[in-house]
PDB file of C-alpha atoms in Angstrom:
ATOM      1  CA  MET P   1       0.000   0.000   0.000  1.00  0.00           C
ATOM      2  CA  LEU P   2       1.134   3.531  -0.734  1.00  0.00           C
ATOM      3  CA  SER P   3       2.796   5.213   2.225  1.00  0.00           C
ATOM      4  CA  PRO P   4       1.334   8.738   2.596  1.00  0.00           C
ATOM      5  CA  LYS P   5       4.165  10.162   4.682  1.00  0.00           C
ATOM      6  CA  PRO P   6       6.312  11.821   1.951  1.00  0.00           C
ATOM      7  CA  VAL P   7       3.293  13.443   0.295  1.00  0.00           C
ATOM      8  CA  LYS P   8       1.802  14.591   3.581  1.00  0.00           C
ATOM      9  CA  LYS P   9       5.085  16.068   4.827  1.00  0.00           C
ATOM     10  CA  LEU P  10       5.640  17.995   1.626  1.00  0.00           C
ATOM     11  CA  LEU P  11       2.065  19.262   1.574  1.00  0.00           C
ATOM     12  CA  LEU P  12       2.331  20.415   5.171  1.00  0.00           C
ATOM     13  CA  LEU P  13       5.639  22.157   4.499  1.00  0.00           C
ATOM     14  CA  CYS P  14       3.916  23.998   1.703  1.00  0.00           C
ATOM     15  CA  LEU P  15       1.369  25.539   4.030  1.00  0.00           C
ATOM     16  CA  PRO P  16       2.104  29.243   4.511  1.00  0.00           C
ATOM     17  CA  CYS P  17       2.840  29.706   8.227  1.00  0.00           C
ATOM     18  CA  LEU P  18       4.746  32.936   8.870  1.00  0.00           C
ATOM     19  CA  ALA P  19       6.043  36.046   7.137  1.00  0.00           C
ATOM     20  CA  CYS P  20       9.203  38.063   7.715  1.00  0.00           C
ATOM     21  CA  ALA P  21       9.211  41.326   9.719  1.00  0.00           C
ATOM     22  CA  ALA P  22       9.283  43.511   6.610  1.00  0.00           C
ATOM     23  CA  PRO P  23       6.596  44.426   4.047  1.00  0.00           C
ATOM     24  CA  PHE P  24       5.056  41.162   2.865  1.00  0.00           C
ATOM     25  CA  THR P  25       5.661  40.670  -0.865  1.00  0.00           C
ATOM     26  CA  ALA P  26       6.054  36.897  -1.243  1.00  0.00           C
ATOM     27  CA  PHE P  27       2.491  36.575  -2.573  1.00  0.00           C
ATOM     28  CA  ARG P  28       0.377  39.158  -4.377  1.00  0.00           C
ATOM     29  CA  ASP P  29      -3.326  39.992  -4.264  1.00  0.00           C
ATOM     30  CA  GLY P  30      -5.330  37.573  -6.403  1.00  0.00           C
ATOM     31  CA  GLU P  31      -2.410  35.247  -7.104  1.00  0.00           C
ATOM     32  CA  SER P  32      -3.133  31.519  -7.111  1.00  0.00           C
ATOM     33  CA  PHE P  33      -0.941  28.432  -7.665  1.00  0.00           C
ATOM     34  CA  THR P  34      -2.224  24.894  -8.244  1.00  0.00           C
ATOM     35  CA  TYR P  35       0.215  21.977  -8.123  1.00  0.00           C
ATOM     36  CA  LYS P  36      -0.177  18.391  -9.305  1.00  0.00           C
ATOM     37  CA  VAL P  37       1.379  16.057  -6.735  1.00  0.00           C
ATOM     38  CA  GLY P  38       3.126  12.883  -7.876  1.00  0.00           C
ATOM     39  CA  PHE P  39       4.401  10.108  -5.641  1.00  0.00           C
ATOM     40  CA  ALA P  40       6.186   6.860  -6.612  1.00  0.00           C
ATOM     41  CA  ILE P  41       4.276   5.281  -9.546  1.00  0.00           C
ATOM     42  CA  PHE P  42       1.344   7.680  -9.104  1.00  0.00           C
ATOM     43  CA  THR P  43       1.785  10.704 -11.390  1.00  0.00           C
ATOM     44  CA  HIS P  44      -1.256  12.496  -9.952  1.00  0.00           C
ATOM     45  CA  ALA P  45      -1.658  11.527  -6.301  1.00  0.00           C
ATOM     46  CA  GLY P  46      -3.189  14.837  -5.235  1.00  0.00           C
ATOM     47  CA  ASP P  47      -3.529  18.586  -5.749  1.00  0.00           C
ATOM     48  CA  ILE P  48      -2.476  21.663  -3.783  1.00  0.00           C
ATOM     49  CA  THR P  49      -3.923  25.121  -4.397  1.00  0.00           C
ATOM     50  CA  ILE P  50      -2.389  28.170  -2.710  1.00  0.00           C
ATOM     51  CA  SER P  51      -4.256  31.495  -3.068  1.00  0.00           C
ATOM     52  CA  ALA P  52      -3.600  34.999  -1.715  1.00  0.00           C
ATOM     53  CA  HIS P  53      -6.046  37.891  -1.255  1.00  0.00           C
ATOM     54  CA  ASP P  54      -5.816  41.333   0.339  1.00  0.00           C
ATOM     55  CA  GLU P  55      -8.253  42.135   3.155  1.00  0.00           C
ATOM     56  CA  GLN P  56      -8.881  44.743   5.851  1.00  0.00           C
ATOM     57  CA  LEU P  57      -8.663  43.727   9.509  1.00  0.00           C
ATOM     58  CA  ASN P  58      -9.239  46.248  12.299  1.00  0.00           C
ATOM     59  CA  GLY P  59      -8.290  49.051   9.927  1.00  0.00           C
ATOM     60  CA  ALA P  60      -5.051  47.412   8.817  1.00  0.00           C
ATOM     61  CA  LYS P  61      -4.157  45.920   5.437  1.00  0.00           C
ATOM     62  CA  VAL P  62      -3.640  42.186   5.716  1.00  0.00           C
ATOM     63  CA  MET P  63      -3.208  39.312   3.306  1.00  0.00           C
ATOM     64  CA  ARG P  64      -5.025  36.030   3.724  1.00  0.00           C
ATOM     65  CA  VAL P  65      -3.176  33.079   2.196  1.00  0.00           C
ATOM     66  CA  THR P  66      -5.194  29.888   1.924  1.00  0.00           C
ATOM     67  CA  THR P  67      -3.984  26.397   1.088  1.00  0.00           C
ATOM     68  CA  ASP P  68      -6.272  23.547   0.040  1.00  0.00           C
ATOM     69  CA  THR P  69      -4.767  20.061  -0.223  1.00  0.00           C
ATOM     70  CA  LYS P  70      -6.526  16.905  -1.430  1.00  0.00           C
ATOM     71  CA  SER P  71      -5.474  13.413  -2.433  1.00  0.00           C
ATOM     72  CA  ARG P  72      -7.157  12.108  -5.580  1.00  0.00           C
ATOM     73  CA  GLY P  73      -7.823   9.096  -7.777  1.00  0.00           C
ATOM     74  CA  ILE P  74      -6.449   5.708  -6.725  1.00  0.00           C
ATOM     75  CA  VAL P  75      -4.411   7.309  -3.976  1.00  0.00           C
ATOM     76  CA  ARG P  76      -7.550   8.829  -2.469  1.00  0.00           C
ATOM     77  CA  ALA P  77      -9.139   5.381  -2.385  1.00  0.00           C
ATOM     78  CA  LEU P  78      -6.144   4.181  -0.379  1.00  0.00           C
ATOM     79  CA  TYR P  79      -5.574   7.344   1.645  1.00  0.00           C
ATOM     80  CA  ALA P  80      -8.230  10.079   1.690  1.00  0.00           C
ATOM     81  CA  PHE P  81      -6.397  13.220   2.779  1.00  0.00           C
ATOM     82  CA  ASP P  82      -7.942  16.693   2.992  1.00  0.00           C
ATOM     83  CA  ASN P  83      -6.348  19.731   4.589  1.00  0.00           C
ATOM     84  CA  GLN P  84      -7.267  23.408   4.628  1.00  0.00           C
ATOM     85  CA  ALA P  85      -5.174  26.218   6.067  1.00  0.00           C
ATOM     86  CA  ALA P  86      -5.646  29.978   6.275  1.00  0.00           C
ATOM     87  CA  VAL P  87      -2.997  32.424   7.414  1.00  0.00           C
ATOM     88  CA  VAL P  88      -3.514  36.138   8.045  1.00  0.00           C
ATOM     89  CA  ILE P  89      -0.444  38.360   7.579  1.00  0.00           C
ATOM     90  CA  ASP P  90      -0.005  42.040   8.339  1.00  0.00           C
ATOM     91  CA  LYS P  91       1.208  43.503   5.039  1.00  0.00           C
ATOM     92  CA  ALA P  92       3.128  46.448   6.490  1.00  0.00           C
ATOM     93  CA  SER P  93       5.272  44.445   8.896  1.00  0.00           C
ATOM     94  CA  GLY P  94       5.110  41.068   7.162  1.00  0.00           C
ATOM     95  CA  ARG P  95       4.252  39.445  10.476  1.00  0.00           C
ATOM     96  CA  MET P  96       1.793  36.638  10.607  1.00  0.00           C
ATOM     97  CA  LEU P  97      -1.129  37.304  12.917  1.00  0.00           C
ATOM     98  CA  SER P  98      -2.713  33.866  12.956  1.00  0.00           C
ATOM     99  CA  VAL P  99      -3.023  30.579  11.105  1.00  0.00           C
ATOM    100  CA  LYS P 100      -5.762  27.985  11.259  1.00  0.00           C
ATOM    101  CA  GLU P 101      -5.484  24.467   9.920  1.00  0.00           C
ATOM    102  CA  SER P 102      -8.069  21.724   9.730  1.00  0.00           C
ATOM    103  CA  GLY P 103      -8.530  18.482   7.865  1.00  0.00           C
ATOM    104  CA  ALA P 104      -8.655  14.721   8.110  1.00  0.00           C
ATOM    105  CA  ASP P 105      -6.928  11.536   7.009  1.00  0.00           C
ATOM    106  CA  PRO P 106      -7.881   7.900   7.710  1.00  0.00           C
ATOM    107  CA  LYS P 107      -6.121   7.991  11.094  1.00  0.00           C
ATOM    108  CA  ARG P 108      -7.304  11.257  12.651  1.00  0.00           C
ATOM    109  CA  ALA P 109      -8.764  14.702  12.173  1.00  0.00           C
ATOM    110  CA  THR P 110      -6.754  17.903  12.648  1.00  0.00           C
ATOM    111  CA  ASP P 111      -7.901  21.240  14.026  1.00  0.00           C
ATOM    112  CA  THR P 112      -5.159  23.637  15.127  1.00  0.00           C
ATOM    113  CA  GLU P 113      -4.640  27.354  15.497  1.00  0.00           C
ATOM    114  CA  ILE P 114      -1.610  29.466  16.300  1.00  0.00           C
ATOM    115  CA  VAL P 115      -1.838  33.148  17.269  1.00  0.00           C
ATOM    116  CA  PHE P 116       1.287  35.318  17.466  1.00  0.00           C
ATOM    117  CA  ASP P 117       1.871  37.964  20.135  1.00  0.00           C
ATOM    118  CA  TYR P 118       5.022  39.823  19.149  1.00  0.00           C
ATOM    119  CA  ALA P 119       4.863  42.118  22.181  1.00  0.00           C
ATOM    120  CA  THR P 120       5.471  39.131  24.452  1.00  0.00           C
ATOM    121  CA  HIS P 121       7.448  37.094  21.860  1.00  0.00           C
ATOM    122  CA  THR P 122       4.992  34.248  22.385  1.00  0.00           C
ATOM    123  CA  ALA P 123       2.837  32.193  20.033  1.00  0.00           C
ATOM    124  CA  LYS P 124      -0.231  30.485  21.491  1.00  0.00           C
ATOM    125  CA  TYR P 125      -0.649  27.077  19.863  1.00  0.00           C
ATOM    126  CA  THR P 126      -4.043  25.385  20.264  1.00  0.00           C
ATOM    127  CA  ASP P 127      -4.782  21.813  19.190  1.00  0.00           C
ATOM    128  CA  ARG P 128      -8.493  21.078  19.490  1.00  0.00           C
ATOM    129  CA  VAL P 129      -8.104  17.388  18.636  1.00  0.00           C
ATOM    130  CA  ARG P 130      -5.070  16.586  20.811  1.00  0.00           C
ATOM    131  CA  ALA P 131      -5.496  19.081  23.630  1.00  0.00           C
ATOM    132  CA  GLU P 132      -2.327  17.891  25.386  1.00  0.00           C
ATOM    133  CA  ARG P 133      -0.290  19.440  22.549  1.00  0.00           C
ATOM    134  CA  SER P 134      -1.664  22.936  23.152  1.00  0.00           C
ATOM    135  CA  THR P 135       1.055  25.216  24.507  1.00  0.00           C
ATOM    136  CA  ASP P 136       2.667  28.646  24.450  1.00  0.00           C
ATOM    137  CA  ILE P 137       5.743  28.765  22.192  1.00  0.00           C
ATOM    138  CA  PRO P 138       8.555  31.340  22.480  1.00  0.00           C
ATOM    139  CA  ILE P 139       9.062  33.217  19.202  1.00  0.00           C
ATOM    140  CA  PRO P 140      12.825  33.197  18.512  1.00  0.00           C
ATOM    141  CA  ASP P 141      14.751  36.161  17.165  1.00  0.00           C
ATOM    142  CA  GLY P 142      15.306  36.242  13.441  1.00  0.00           C
ATOM    143  CA  ASP P 143      11.891  37.050  11.946  1.00  0.00           C
ATOM    144  CA  PRO P 144      10.364  33.582  11.339  1.00  0.00           C
ATOM    145  CA  VAL P 145       9.096  32.856   7.838  1.00  0.00           C
ATOM    146  CA  ASP P 146       7.398  29.892   6.183  1.00  0.00           C
ATOM    147  CA  LEU P 147       9.397  27.908   3.637  1.00  0.00           C
ATOM    148  CA  ILE P 148       7.269  28.693   0.602  1.00  0.00           C
ATOM    149  CA  SER P 149       7.107  32.422   1.364  1.00  0.00           C
ATOM    150  CA  ALA P 150      10.893  32.442   1.767  1.00  0.00           C
ATOM    151  CA  LEU P 151      11.353  30.696  -1.562  1.00  0.00           C
ATOM    152  CA  VAL P 152       8.826  32.802  -3.451  1.00  0.00           C
ATOM    153  CA  GLN P 153      10.470  35.901  -1.939  1.00  0.00           C
ATOM    154  CA  THR P 154      13.535  35.045  -4.043  1.00  0.00           C
ATOM    155  CA  ARG P 155      11.817  37.038  -6.802  1.00  0.00           C
ATOM    156  CA  GLU P 156      13.526  40.021  -5.183  1.00  0.00           C
ATOM    157  CA  TRP P 157      16.731  38.376  -3.925  1.00  0.00           C
ATOM    158  CA  ASN P 158      18.318  37.966  -7.375  1.00  0.00           C
ATOM    159  CA  LEU P 159      20.278  34.919  -6.205  1.00  0.00           C
ATOM    160  CA  LYS P 160      22.910  33.342  -8.440  1.00  0.00           C
ATOM    161  CA  PRO P 161      24.291  29.775  -8.239  1.00  0.00           C
ATOM    162  CA  GLY P 162      26.618  29.509  -5.255  1.00  0.00           C
ATOM    163  CA  GLU P 163      24.820  32.201  -3.239  1.00  0.00           C
ATOM    164  CA  LYS P 164      22.541  31.613  -0.254  1.00  0.00           C
ATOM    165  CA  HIS P 165      19.951  33.348   1.898  1.00  0.00           C
ATOM    166  CA  ASP P 166      19.316  32.441   5.538  1.00  0.00           C
ATOM    167  CA  ALA P 167      15.783  32.081   6.895  1.00  0.00           C
ATOM    168  CA  LEU P 168      14.152  31.046  10.157  1.00  0.00           C
ATOM    169  CA  VAL P 169      11.281  28.773   9.143  1.00  0.00           C
ATOM    170  CA  GLN P 170       8.252  27.952  11.295  1.00  0.00           C
ATOM    171  CA  PHE P 171       6.537  24.572  10.921  1.00  0.00           C
ATOM    172  CA  GLY P 172       3.874  23.523  13.404  1.00  0.00           C
ATOM    173  CA  ARG P 173       5.285  24.010  16.889  1.00  0.00           C
ATOM    174  CA  ASP P 174       8.921  24.121  15.731  1.00  0.00           C
ATOM    175  CA  PHE P 175      11.344  26.615  14.179  1.00  0.00           C
ATOM    176  CA  TYR P 176      14.081  25.670  11.703  1.00  0.00           C
ATOM    177  CA  ALA P 177      17.175  27.774  10.966  1.00  0.00           C
ATOM    178  CA  LEU P 178      17.688  27.155   7.238  1.00  0.00           C
ATOM    179  CA  SER P 179      20.119  28.340   4.606  1.00  0.00           C
ATOM    180  CA  ILE P 180      18.518  28.464   1.156  1.00  0.00           C
ATOM    181  CA  TYR P 181      21.171  27.780  -1.473  1.00  0.00           C
ATOM    182  CA  ALA P 182      20.952  28.687  -5.151  1.00  0.00           C
ATOM    183  CA  ASP P 183      22.401  25.511  -6.665  1.00  0.00           C
ATOM    184  CA  HIS P 184      22.221  25.550 -10.480  1.00  0.00           C
ATOM    185  CA  PHE P 185      20.118  26.441 -13.514  1.00  0.00           C
ATOM    186  CA  GLU P 186      17.935  23.723 -15.045  1.00  0.00           C
ATOM    187  CA  GLU P 187      15.241  23.335 -17.702  1.00  0.00           C
ATOM    188  CA  VAL P 188      11.953  21.970 -16.307  1.00  0.00           C
ATOM    189  CA  ARG P 189       8.836  20.679 -18.060  1.00  0.00           C
ATOM    190  CA  THR P 190       5.480  21.230 -16.353  1.00  0.00           C
ATOM    191  CA  PRO P 191       1.813  20.945 -17.408  1.00  0.00           C
ATOM    192  CA  LEU P 192       2.017  24.689 -18.175  1.00  0.00           C
ATOM    193  CA  GLY P 193       5.084  24.422 -20.403  1.00  0.00           C
ATOM    194  CA  THR P 194       8.865  24.362 -20.257  1.00  0.00           C
ATOM    195  CA  TYR P 195      10.781  26.803 -18.050  1.00  0.00           C
ATOM    196  CA  GLN P 196      14.376  27.791 -17.473  1.00  0.00           C
ATOM    197  CA  THR P 197      14.716  27.652 -13.694  1.00  0.00           C
ATOM    198  CA  LEU P 198      17.033  28.217 -10.762  1.00  0.00           C
ATOM    199  CA  VAL P 199      17.165  25.255  -8.353  1.00  0.00           C
ATOM    200  CA  LEU P 200      17.002  26.219  -4.665  1.00  0.00           C
ATOM    201  CA  ILE P 201      17.945  23.772  -1.910  1.00  0.00           C
ATOM    202  CA  PRO P 202      17.152  24.620   1.741  1.00  0.00           C
ATOM    203  CA  ARG P 203      19.600  23.067   4.202  1.00  0.00           C
ATOM    204  CA  MET P 204      19.584  22.902   7.995  1.00  0.00           C
ATOM    205  CA  GLU P 205      23.274  23.178   8.785  1.00  0.00           C
ATOM    206  CA  LYS P 206      23.152  23.575  12.566  1.00  0.00           C
ATOM    207  CA  ASP P 207      21.452  21.012  14.807  1.00  0.00           C
ATOM    208  CA  PRO P 208      19.362  19.403  12.028  1.00  0.00           C
ATOM    209  CA  LYS P 209      15.993  18.026  13.067  1.00  0.00           C
ATOM    210  CA  GLY P 210      12.869  16.602  11.507  1.00  0.00           C
ATOM    211  CA  LEU P 211      13.276  15.427   7.928  1.00  0.00           C
ATOM    212  CA  PHE P 212      16.671  17.193   7.718  1.00  0.00           C
ATOM    213  CA  LYS P 213      18.021  15.009  10.539  1.00  0.00           C
ATOM    214  CA  LYS P 214      16.852  11.915   8.669  1.00  0.00           C
ATOM    215  CA  GLY P 215      18.719  12.836   5.504  1.00  0.00           C
ATOM    216  CA  GLY P 216      15.714  14.255   3.664  1.00  0.00           C
ATOM    217  CA  GLU P 217      16.089  16.934   1.010  1.00  0.00           C
ATOM    218  CA  ILE P 218      13.820  19.639  -0.376  1.00  0.00           C
ATOM    219  CA  LYS P 219      14.313  21.287  -3.772  1.00  0.00           C
ATOM    220  CA  VAL P 220      12.396  24.108  -5.440  1.00  0.00           C
ATOM    221  CA  TRP P 221      12.664  25.227  -9.064  1.00  0.00           C
ATOM    222  CA  ILE P 222      12.074  28.988  -9.642  1.00  0.00           C
ATOM    223  CA  SER P 223      11.388  30.140 -13.202  1.00  0.00           C
ATOM    224  CA  GLN P 224      13.858  32.699 -14.538  1.00  0.00           C
ATOM    225  CA  ASP P 225      11.347  34.864 -16.399  1.00  0.00           C
ATOM    226  CA  ALA P 226       9.533  37.995 -15.246  1.00  0.00           C
ATOM    227  CA  SER P 227       7.078  36.011 -13.100  1.00  0.00           C
ATOM    228  CA  ASN P 228       9.719  34.008 -11.153  1.00  0.00           C
ATOM    229  CA  LEU P 229       7.183  31.273 -10.444  1.00  0.00           C
ATOM    230  CA  PRO P 230       7.950  28.266  -8.222  1.00  0.00           C
ATOM    231  CA  VAL P 231       7.128  25.758 -10.980  1.00  0.00           C
ATOM    232  CA  LYS P 232       8.357  22.572  -9.294  1.00  0.00           C
ATOM    233  CA  MET P 233       9.006  21.311  -5.759  1.00  0.00           C
ATOM    234  CA  GLN P 234      10.372  17.996  -4.548  1.00  0.00           C
ATOM    235  CA  LEU P 235      10.806  16.187  -1.248  1.00  0.00           C
ATOM    236  CA  LYS P 236      13.137  13.202  -1.066  1.00  0.00           C
ATOM    237  CA  LEU P 237      13.211  10.755   1.837  1.00  0.00           C
ATOM    238  CA  ASN P 238      14.857   7.368   2.188  1.00  0.00           C
ATOM    239  CA  PHE P 239      11.569   5.576   1.421  1.00  0.00           C
ATOM    240  CA  GLY P 240      10.343   7.681  -1.501  1.00  0.00           C
ATOM    241  CA  SER P 241       9.930  11.110  -3.010  1.00  0.00           C
ATOM    242  CA  ALA P 242       7.032  13.425  -3.794  1.00  0.00           C
ATOM    243  CA  THR P 243       7.031  15.962  -6.629  1.00  0.00           C
ATOM    244  CA  LEU P 244       4.814  19.004  -7.161  1.00  0.00           C
ATOM    245  CA  LEU P 245       4.447  20.450 -10.673  1.00  0.00           C
ATOM    246  CA  LEU P 246       2.666  23.742 -11.323  1.00  0.00           C
ATOM    247  CA  SER P 247      -0.475  22.834 -13.288  1.00  0.00           C
ATOM    248  CA  SER P 248      -2.436  26.106 -13.098  1.00  0.00           C
ATOM    249  CA  TYR P 249      -1.562  29.716 -12.290  1.00  0.00           C
ATOM    250  CA  GLN P 250      -3.713  32.803 -11.741  1.00  0.00           C
ATOM    251  CA  ALA P 251      -1.763  36.044 -12.074  1.00  0.00           C
ATOM    252  CA  PRO P 252      -2.132  38.816  -9.430  1.00  0.00           C
ATOM    253  CA  ALA P 253      -5.241  40.948  -9.690  1.00  0.00           C
ATOM    254  CA  VAL P 254      -3.305  44.025 -10.906  1.00  0.00           C
ATOM    255  CA  LEU P 255      -1.617  42.086 -13.709  1.00  0.00           C
ATOM    256  CA  SER P 256      -4.829  40.293 -14.671  1.00  0.00           C
ATOM    257  CA  ALA P 257      -6.598  43.638 -15.105  1.00  0.00           C
ATOM    258  CA  LYS P 258      -4.008  44.879 -17.619  1.00  0.00           C
TER     259      LYS P 258
END
């Protein structure tokens, strides 16, 4: 039977979780990415859609980034996985205000929320399914950011092969100090066409934990055109790999109106 772990870990890592303490520009109003997920012999094991929209909250401009993940086809018959997440980010500071996540797989449901209080440097994590996991988490220095936002932010970093950018990445109740390396240029074929891309590889060089401690590897391919789209992502573990290919893209509202 298909093991769901590689797909699930990659999908969860793709959930937007935090933004850096600077104006938030990783995603743009009205932008939407849909990825086809492949695992082992299954070329279309599931889909991920990530969408971003501007909103007003208590008089402030915020961005709501939503992620919808579903298994499909034969894989869904073996492992029905659904997950929805919504993160609210203050656009001026780039700081995430809250994130909610809910969903279900054959083993258990999920229903979590994390709310950030930057005045006290504390994040309140609430797990409504496994209440014993609810806790207050210290927010470390270094402006935490989610992995996908950090990678999409490379639109403005202008990285070249051999260069790197450090990021503190939040995932669930943990924080990961990563260095994102620009590795090499590569041509990539996707359902939307062929792209010239820059391959980015996040590495956890100090005190590795999680999938990094187990020898896992994440790669992201960023197109080298004006859009700088993340057109491919891949997670490799010792028992398999999962690949995301961009299958649909909605341009930001401003660009779509032109």
